[in-house]
Amino acid sequence: MDKSSINIGILGWGTVGTGVSKILVNQNALISKNSGVQLSLKKVVKRTLPASRHGIKLPDDFLTTDPADVVDNPEIDIVVELIGGIADAQSLIKRAIRNGKHVVTANKALLAEYGGELFQLAQKHQVSLNFEASTAGGIPIIKTLQESFTANQIQSIYGIVNGTCNYMLTEMHESDVDFANVLADAQEKGYAEADPTLDVEGIDAAQKLSLLIALAYGVNIPVDQFHVEGITDISQQEIQYSRELGYVIKLLAIAKLTDDNRVEARVHPTLLPDRSLLANVNGAYNAVCVIGSAVGPTLFYGQGAGEMPTASAVVADIIDAAKSIQLGISSHISHAWLDNAHSEIAVCPIDDIETRYYLRFVVIDKPGVLASICSILGNYDISIASVVQKEPHDTETVSLMLLTHHAREKNMKDALEKILKLEVVKGGAKLIRIEEEVAF
């Protein structure tokens, strides 16, 4: 189709929607020069109608409160969904696709749950469904996995993909503040929502990992099949002790292809060597390490959220969709979600993974305690790499930290169950997995 100008409609004029409109209006000439496509913003759907936001003012007739003015409008070529949530977004995207419109979305939660259905519908109607901004904000990791790594078997992915948690853990490391205080600080600065559950419990990171796994391994793994731990149990003690041992705690989204053709899919706090590049990704920044069979280790770093970084990714998708329209083709419809039924890759349960572990116990300060714990670990084929005993907490107890060599998760769980029954162990145990093999 030879179309001189591609018309854009945006659903949602919040933070990211505002950024997208700024780029489309203020950088229109640059986009046309660099991409060869002419984009024209026509409609923006928002809840209320003031036509101005900081840095931009749209004509009154651009604003509407009715989504039909975008998804059912025959003049709109590309629909940009930025309202978030699942039910309304799913319904509007389906409507737009059935109307023959290309769609751009940043909705990771929707794609993690209903990606297969939406991509199949897009394929049926021969339109594209682009989603670069759904994962890691301004970092072009989606397109890289789709295109640049197609000659590679992806061996592993390690991602710091939640800026809220990374900001909080950075502050806990650098400012010696506890979880409750750093959460309040993150909320005050706008890094954390009033209800931070999706972020601090690891759910947001798991949804993003689901998309990366689908692209890397051709298998759609629902988030409820992941092992997901957040950062709510990370105390200042663990922060300090890990630092003394030469590690930094990060919330990592991890995918690994095992030797028996299964995929590990897990999100949890992880100890990384403090010399590694990933350990030094601080603040609200994101980073994704991808290790490919041919390319080897690669690292992608940048702002994972925010108005303009995320808007940049959205506009890149709009340009891709616009080029597809001009060429009369559909792009980004041959995804793992379409071929998932043919995938031979299964999920590796968390019980089957093998990694190193950090353990901390509060124990009675008396002879024979370490021997009792090590004996149980040895019975489950868990070898100790190092032991550190801290100064007494009180007149009776001390903190005992152990770093293990590689061990099977199921063995570790079974051993801990027995250790915690020892009379000399007071309270629970702290367990954090260690990733030494991260290339950076």
XYZ file of C-alpha atoms in Angstrom:
440
model
C 0.000 0.000 0.000
C 1.412 3.362 -1.008
C 0.320 5.657 1.787
C 1.971 9.053 2.127
C 1.049 9.587 5.778
C 0.383 6.991 8.463
C -2.231 8.037 11.015
C -1.747 7.213 14.699
C -4.283 6.891 17.512
C -3.210 6.542 21.156
C -5.254 4.831 23.857
C -4.159 6.392 27.137
C -2.498 9.747 27.799
C -0.662 8.994 30.991
C 3.079 9.246 31.478
C 4.119 7.116 28.499
C 1.293 8.299 26.257
C 2.358 11.878 26.875
C 5.938 10.994 25.957
C 4.833 9.286 22.744
C 2.765 12.303 21.703
C 5.716 14.614 22.409
C 7.994 12.586 20.145
C 5.419 12.249 17.364
C 4.688 15.984 17.366
C 8.033 17.540 18.254
C 10.303 15.116 16.362
C 8.098 14.552 13.328
C 10.580 15.927 10.789
C 13.449 13.931 12.284
C 11.395 10.730 12.196
C 10.505 11.300 8.569
C 14.123 12.027 7.648
C 15.574 9.021 9.482
C 12.896 6.434 8.698
C 11.371 7.501 5.409
C 7.834 7.353 6.838
C 5.518 10.235 7.584
C 3.629 9.804 10.865
C 0.598 11.850 11.821
C -0.918 11.797 15.307
C -4.695 12.079 14.914
C -6.442 11.008 18.128
C -5.627 10.503 21.809
C -8.033 8.829 24.216
C -7.940 9.942 27.834
C -10.305 9.969 30.806
C -10.654 13.751 31.005
C -10.263 16.331 28.303
C -7.724 19.095 29.164
C -5.638 19.229 25.983
C -2.301 20.122 27.493
C 0.411 18.297 29.396
C 3.855 19.423 30.433
C 5.842 19.944 27.234
C 2.980 19.545 24.768
C -0.393 20.966 23.808
C -2.628 19.126 21.360
C -5.463 20.602 19.301
C -8.825 20.193 21.047
C -10.160 17.895 18.330
C -7.290 15.435 18.930
C -8.581 14.550 22.406
C -11.476 12.209 23.092
C -12.805 10.111 25.949
C -14.278 7.468 23.638
C -11.938 4.605 22.574
C -14.172 3.993 19.548
C -12.818 7.229 18.090
C -9.520 5.366 17.719
C -10.198 1.632 17.348
C -13.217 2.050 15.034
C -11.962 5.106 13.179
C -11.300 4.215 9.511
C -8.695 6.988 9.268
C -6.490 5.489 11.997
C -3.832 3.085 10.718
C -1.949 2.258 13.929
C -3.459 1.941 17.405
C -1.109 2.451 20.361
C -2.434 0.810 23.542
C -1.051 2.459 26.695
C -3.964 2.153 29.129
C -2.521 -0.847 30.983
C -4.497 -3.506 32.782
C -5.853 -6.577 31.043
C -9.610 -6.723 30.401
C -10.200 -3.355 28.696
C -6.848 -3.430 26.893
C -7.478 -6.936 25.549
C -10.931 -6.001 24.285
C -9.733 -2.827 22.558
C -6.699 -4.479 20.960
C -8.882 -7.270 19.574
C -11.314 -4.714 18.198
C -8.518 -2.758 16.549
C -7.014 -5.893 14.986
C -10.390 -7.027 13.647
C -10.713 -3.586 12.098
C -7.454 -4.191 10.243
C -5.313 -1.859 12.322
C -1.721 -2.494 13.309
C -1.209 -2.382 17.071
C 1.627 -1.234 19.341
C 1.432 -2.055 23.047
C 3.593 -1.785 26.149
C 1.315 -4.148 28.081
C 3.534 -6.937 29.466
C 0.837 -8.313 31.787
C -1.601 -8.730 28.903
C 0.921 -10.392 26.585
C 2.241 -12.704 29.302
C -1.283 -14.057 29.786
C -2.956 -13.700 26.387
C -0.098 -13.275 23.927
C -0.937 -16.462 22.017
C -4.523 -15.440 21.405
C -3.628 -11.918 20.324
C -0.808 -12.921 17.981
C -2.981 -15.551 16.325
C -5.669 -12.924 15.781
C -3.085 -10.527 14.329
C -1.846 -13.244 11.985
C -5.401 -13.991 10.852
C -6.004 -10.325 10.000
C -2.495 -9.802 8.589
C -1.536 -6.933 10.848
C 1.418 -6.494 13.174
C 1.414 -6.500 16.962
C 4.544 -4.800 18.287
C 5.606 -4.722 21.936
C 9.181 -3.457 22.375
C 8.252 -1.177 25.286
C 6.758 -4.050 27.291
C 10.159 -5.128 28.631
C 13.109 -3.053 29.869
C 11.748 0.315 28.729
C 14.113 1.998 26.292
C 16.415 -1.032 25.902
C 15.751 -2.654 22.482
C 15.867 -6.215 23.799
C 12.672 -7.473 22.104
C 13.773 -6.571 18.595
C 17.262 -7.885 19.306
C 15.898 -11.302 20.252
C 13.510 -11.268 17.287
C 16.088 -10.334 14.690
C 19.720 -10.037 15.728
C 19.977 -13.388 17.545
C 18.088 -15.547 15.062
C 21.299 -17.438 14.184
C 21.930 -18.222 17.859
C 20.699 -20.773 20.327
C 20.123 -18.644 23.405
C 21.958 -20.347 26.246
C 20.897 -18.034 29.052
C 19.306 -14.706 29.938
C 19.966 -12.748 33.119
C 17.851 -9.638 33.535
C 17.584 -6.768 35.970
C 14.225 -5.739 34.563
C 12.410 -4.034 37.427
C 13.647 -0.524 38.125
C 11.724 -0.182 41.379
C 13.427 -3.159 42.987
C 16.810 -2.220 41.601
C 16.503 1.294 43.003
C 15.479 -0.066 46.404
C 18.271 -2.651 46.592
C 20.821 -0.034 45.478
C 19.710 2.294 48.265
C 19.823 -0.534 50.795
C 23.411 -1.306 49.734
C 24.646 2.273 49.544
C 22.707 4.023 52.310
C 22.257 1.225 54.863
C 18.492 1.783 55.070
C 16.000 -0.967 55.773
C 13.296 -2.250 53.434
C 10.373 -0.285 54.907
C 12.204 3.040 54.754
C 13.550 2.534 51.248
C 10.087 1.548 50.004
C 8.626 4.749 51.425
C 11.432 6.698 49.729
C 10.789 4.956 46.392
C 7.081 5.767 46.620
C 7.788 9.403 47.442
C 10.091 9.706 44.416
C 7.627 7.982 42.094
C 9.668 4.811 41.550
C 7.139 2.645 43.410
C 3.362 2.601 43.183
C 1.101 3.202 46.183
C 0.518 -0.566 46.022
C 3.993 -1.884 45.162
C 3.054 -5.578 45.205
C 3.650 -6.309 41.520
C 7.150 -4.873 41.744
C 8.454 -5.959 45.142
C 6.988 -9.472 44.920
C 8.734 -10.101 41.581
C 5.552 -10.437 39.504
C 6.386 -7.592 37.116
C 9.820 -9.106 36.449
C 8.253 -12.532 35.879
C 5.822 -11.139 33.292
C 8.735 -9.577 31.413
C 10.739 -12.789 31.630
C 7.789 -14.673 30.143
C 8.031 -12.532 26.998
C 11.806 -12.936 26.747
C 11.523 -16.720 27.097
C 8.866 -16.909 24.389
C 11.157 -15.085 21.977
C 14.349 -16.872 22.990
C 13.101 -20.452 23.251
C 9.828 -20.632 21.352
C 7.808 -21.693 24.363
C 5.056 -19.793 26.134
C 5.501 -20.372 29.870
C 2.713 -18.925 32.033
C 3.990 -16.886 34.942
C 2.342 -19.256 37.409
C 4.843 -21.923 36.290
C 7.802 -19.727 37.269
C 9.531 -19.762 40.605
C 9.013 -16.170 41.741
C 10.401 -14.511 44.872
C 10.439 -10.800 45.541
C 12.652 -8.664 47.735
C 10.364 -8.174 50.742
C 12.424 -10.561 52.895
C 15.783 -8.942 52.116
C 16.993 -7.415 55.362
C 19.811 -4.986 56.000
C 21.672 -7.887 57.626
C 21.734 -9.824 54.342
C 22.822 -6.687 52.506
C 25.732 -6.137 54.884
C 26.798 -9.775 55.125
C 26.719 -10.263 51.349
C 28.861 -7.146 50.939
C 31.401 -8.520 53.408
C 31.523 -11.742 51.378
C 32.144 -9.868 48.115
C 28.631 -10.000 46.682
C 25.758 -7.681 45.781
C 22.088 -8.656 45.950
C 20.034 -8.053 42.804
C 16.553 -9.176 41.806
C 17.307 -11.273 38.722
C 15.006 -12.701 36.076
C 16.806 -15.835 34.892
C 16.235 -18.162 31.950
C 18.622 -20.983 31.110
C 18.516 -23.764 28.556
C 19.520 -26.998 30.264
C 21.438 -29.894 28.733
C 18.244 -31.965 28.552
C 16.414 -29.265 26.529
C 14.412 -27.710 29.336
C 14.194 -24.057 30.316
C 14.811 -22.760 33.798
C 12.436 -19.859 34.464
C 12.921 -18.107 37.778
C 12.849 -14.693 39.410
C 14.460 -14.199 42.806
C 17.016 -12.192 44.780
C 20.463 -13.318 43.697
C 23.990 -12.837 44.957
C 26.289 -11.577 42.198
C 30.051 -11.069 42.553
C 30.579 -7.380 43.287
C 33.128 -7.146 40.455
C 30.564 -8.093 37.786
C 28.953 -5.484 35.551
C 25.425 -6.647 36.407
C 26.167 -6.173 40.103
C 27.006 -2.546 39.320
C 23.784 -1.733 37.491
C 22.358 0.680 40.032
C 19.386 2.902 40.688
C 16.341 2.524 38.461
C 18.407 1.311 35.504
C 17.824 -2.050 33.815
C 20.222 -4.468 32.154
C 19.792 -7.724 30.276
C 22.628 -10.171 29.660
C 21.996 -12.568 26.770
C 24.432 -15.387 26.042
C 24.125 -16.879 22.564
C 25.759 -19.935 21.038
C 27.450 -17.923 18.287
C 27.626 -14.352 19.563
C 28.669 -15.261 23.105
C 27.874 -12.911 25.998
C 26.155 -9.595 25.282
C 24.890 -6.916 27.648
C 22.108 -4.368 27.101
C 21.887 -1.485 29.562
C 19.671 1.547 29.901
C 16.660 3.150 31.498
C 13.987 0.553 32.041
C 11.092 2.904 32.678
C 10.099 6.541 32.587
C 8.253 8.766 30.187
C 10.761 9.320 27.397
C 12.810 6.068 27.406
C 9.639 3.975 27.201
C 8.092 6.356 24.687
C 11.208 5.961 22.522
C 10.589 2.208 22.354
C 6.910 2.727 21.556
C 7.702 5.109 18.698
C 10.265 2.665 17.297
C 7.448 0.100 17.096
C 5.151 2.650 15.468
C 7.792 3.260 12.793
C 8.156 -0.491 12.180
C 4.391 -0.839 11.798
C 4.282 2.185 9.491
C 6.934 0.651 7.239
C 4.885 -2.551 7.114
C 1.856 -0.573 5.995
C 3.827 1.186 3.280
C 5.237 -2.116 2.022
C 1.876 -3.870 2.280
C 3.158 -6.586 4.598
C 2.524 -7.662 8.187
C 5.476 -7.816 10.541
C 6.153 -9.424 13.906
C 3.451 -12.087 13.607
C 5.668 -15.180 13.457
C 6.238 -15.543 17.172
C 6.715 -18.332 19.650
C 3.117 -17.803 20.683
C 1.977 -18.974 17.250
C 4.048 -22.152 17.281
C 3.947 -23.010 20.977
C 2.072 -26.273 20.411
C 5.051 -27.559 18.439
C 7.676 -26.637 21.000
C 9.722 -29.502 22.377
C 11.076 -27.438 25.246
C 9.612 -28.008 28.700
C 9.893 -26.053 31.924
C 12.577 -27.135 34.357
C 11.030 -27.192 37.860
C 12.851 -25.174 40.490
C 13.548 -28.417 42.402
C 15.755 -29.603 39.522
C 17.999 -26.551 39.186
C 21.570 -26.593 40.414
C 23.248 -23.492 41.743
C 25.262 -22.192 44.675
C 23.625 -20.942 47.863
C 24.099 -18.428 50.634
C 22.638 -19.660 53.938
C 22.324 -17.853 57.238
C 21.200 -19.392 60.503
C 20.851 -17.949 63.986
C 22.192 -20.707 66.234
C 23.097 -21.367 69.837
C 26.740 -20.454 70.404
C 28.110 -23.826 71.529
C 30.526 -26.478 70.229
C 29.236 -28.997 67.680
C 26.600 -26.774 66.059
C 28.480 -26.323 62.794
C 29.282 -30.026 62.655
C 25.589 -30.915 63.048
C 24.537 -28.577 60.230
C 27.337 -29.647 57.905
C 26.565 -33.307 58.560
C 22.991 -32.848 57.378
C 24.093 -30.875 54.314
C 26.628 -33.585 53.498
C 23.946 -36.256 53.691
C 22.188 -34.429 50.855
C 25.319 -34.042 48.699
C 25.731 -30.366 49.565
C 29.352 -29.301 49.902
C 30.398 -26.224 51.896
C 32.663 -23.671 50.209
C 33.124 -21.313 53.165
C 31.778 -20.540 56.635
C 31.636 -17.242 58.520
C 30.489 -16.828 62.121
C 29.584 -13.332 63.277
C 29.861 -11.827 66.720
C 27.131 -12.950 69.172
C 23.664 -11.402 68.833
C 23.183 -11.796 72.564
C 24.574 -13.990 75.308
C 23.446 -17.195 73.577
C 23.135 -16.888 69.785
C 25.282 -16.048 66.773
C 24.736 -15.685 63.031
C 26.315 -18.477 61.010
C 26.743 -17.953 57.255
C 27.582 -20.697 54.801
C 28.340 -20.534 51.087
C 27.853 -23.817 49.262
C 29.216 -25.291 46.074
C 26.690 -26.229 43.385
C 23.824 -28.270 44.742
C 20.399 -29.418 43.599
C 17.520 -27.269 44.851
C 15.454 -30.240 46.023
C 18.384 -31.467 48.103
C 18.750 -28.031 49.638
C 15.061 -27.855 50.563
C 15.159 -31.302 52.157
C 18.338 -30.495 54.069
C 16.940 -27.214 55.374
C 13.819 -28.976 56.601
C 15.988 -31.208 58.777
C 18.355 -28.438 59.882
C 15.496 -26.256 61.074
C 14.374 -29.054 63.392
C 17.659 -28.947 65.285
C 17.239 -27.523 68.788
C 20.348 -25.395 68.334
C 18.812 -23.484 65.381
C 16.628 -20.571 66.452
C 14.087 -19.203 64.002
C 14.175 -19.802 60.265
C 16.952 -19.779 57.698
C 17.842 -17.170 55.103
C 18.561 -18.640 51.662
C 19.718 -16.639 48.649
C 20.878 -18.257 45.419
C 24.236 -17.320 43.921
C 25.005 -16.858 40.226
C 28.761 -16.906 39.668
C 28.585 -17.814 35.980
C 27.022 -14.585 34.775
C 29.361 -13.481 31.998
C 29.448 -9.884 33.174
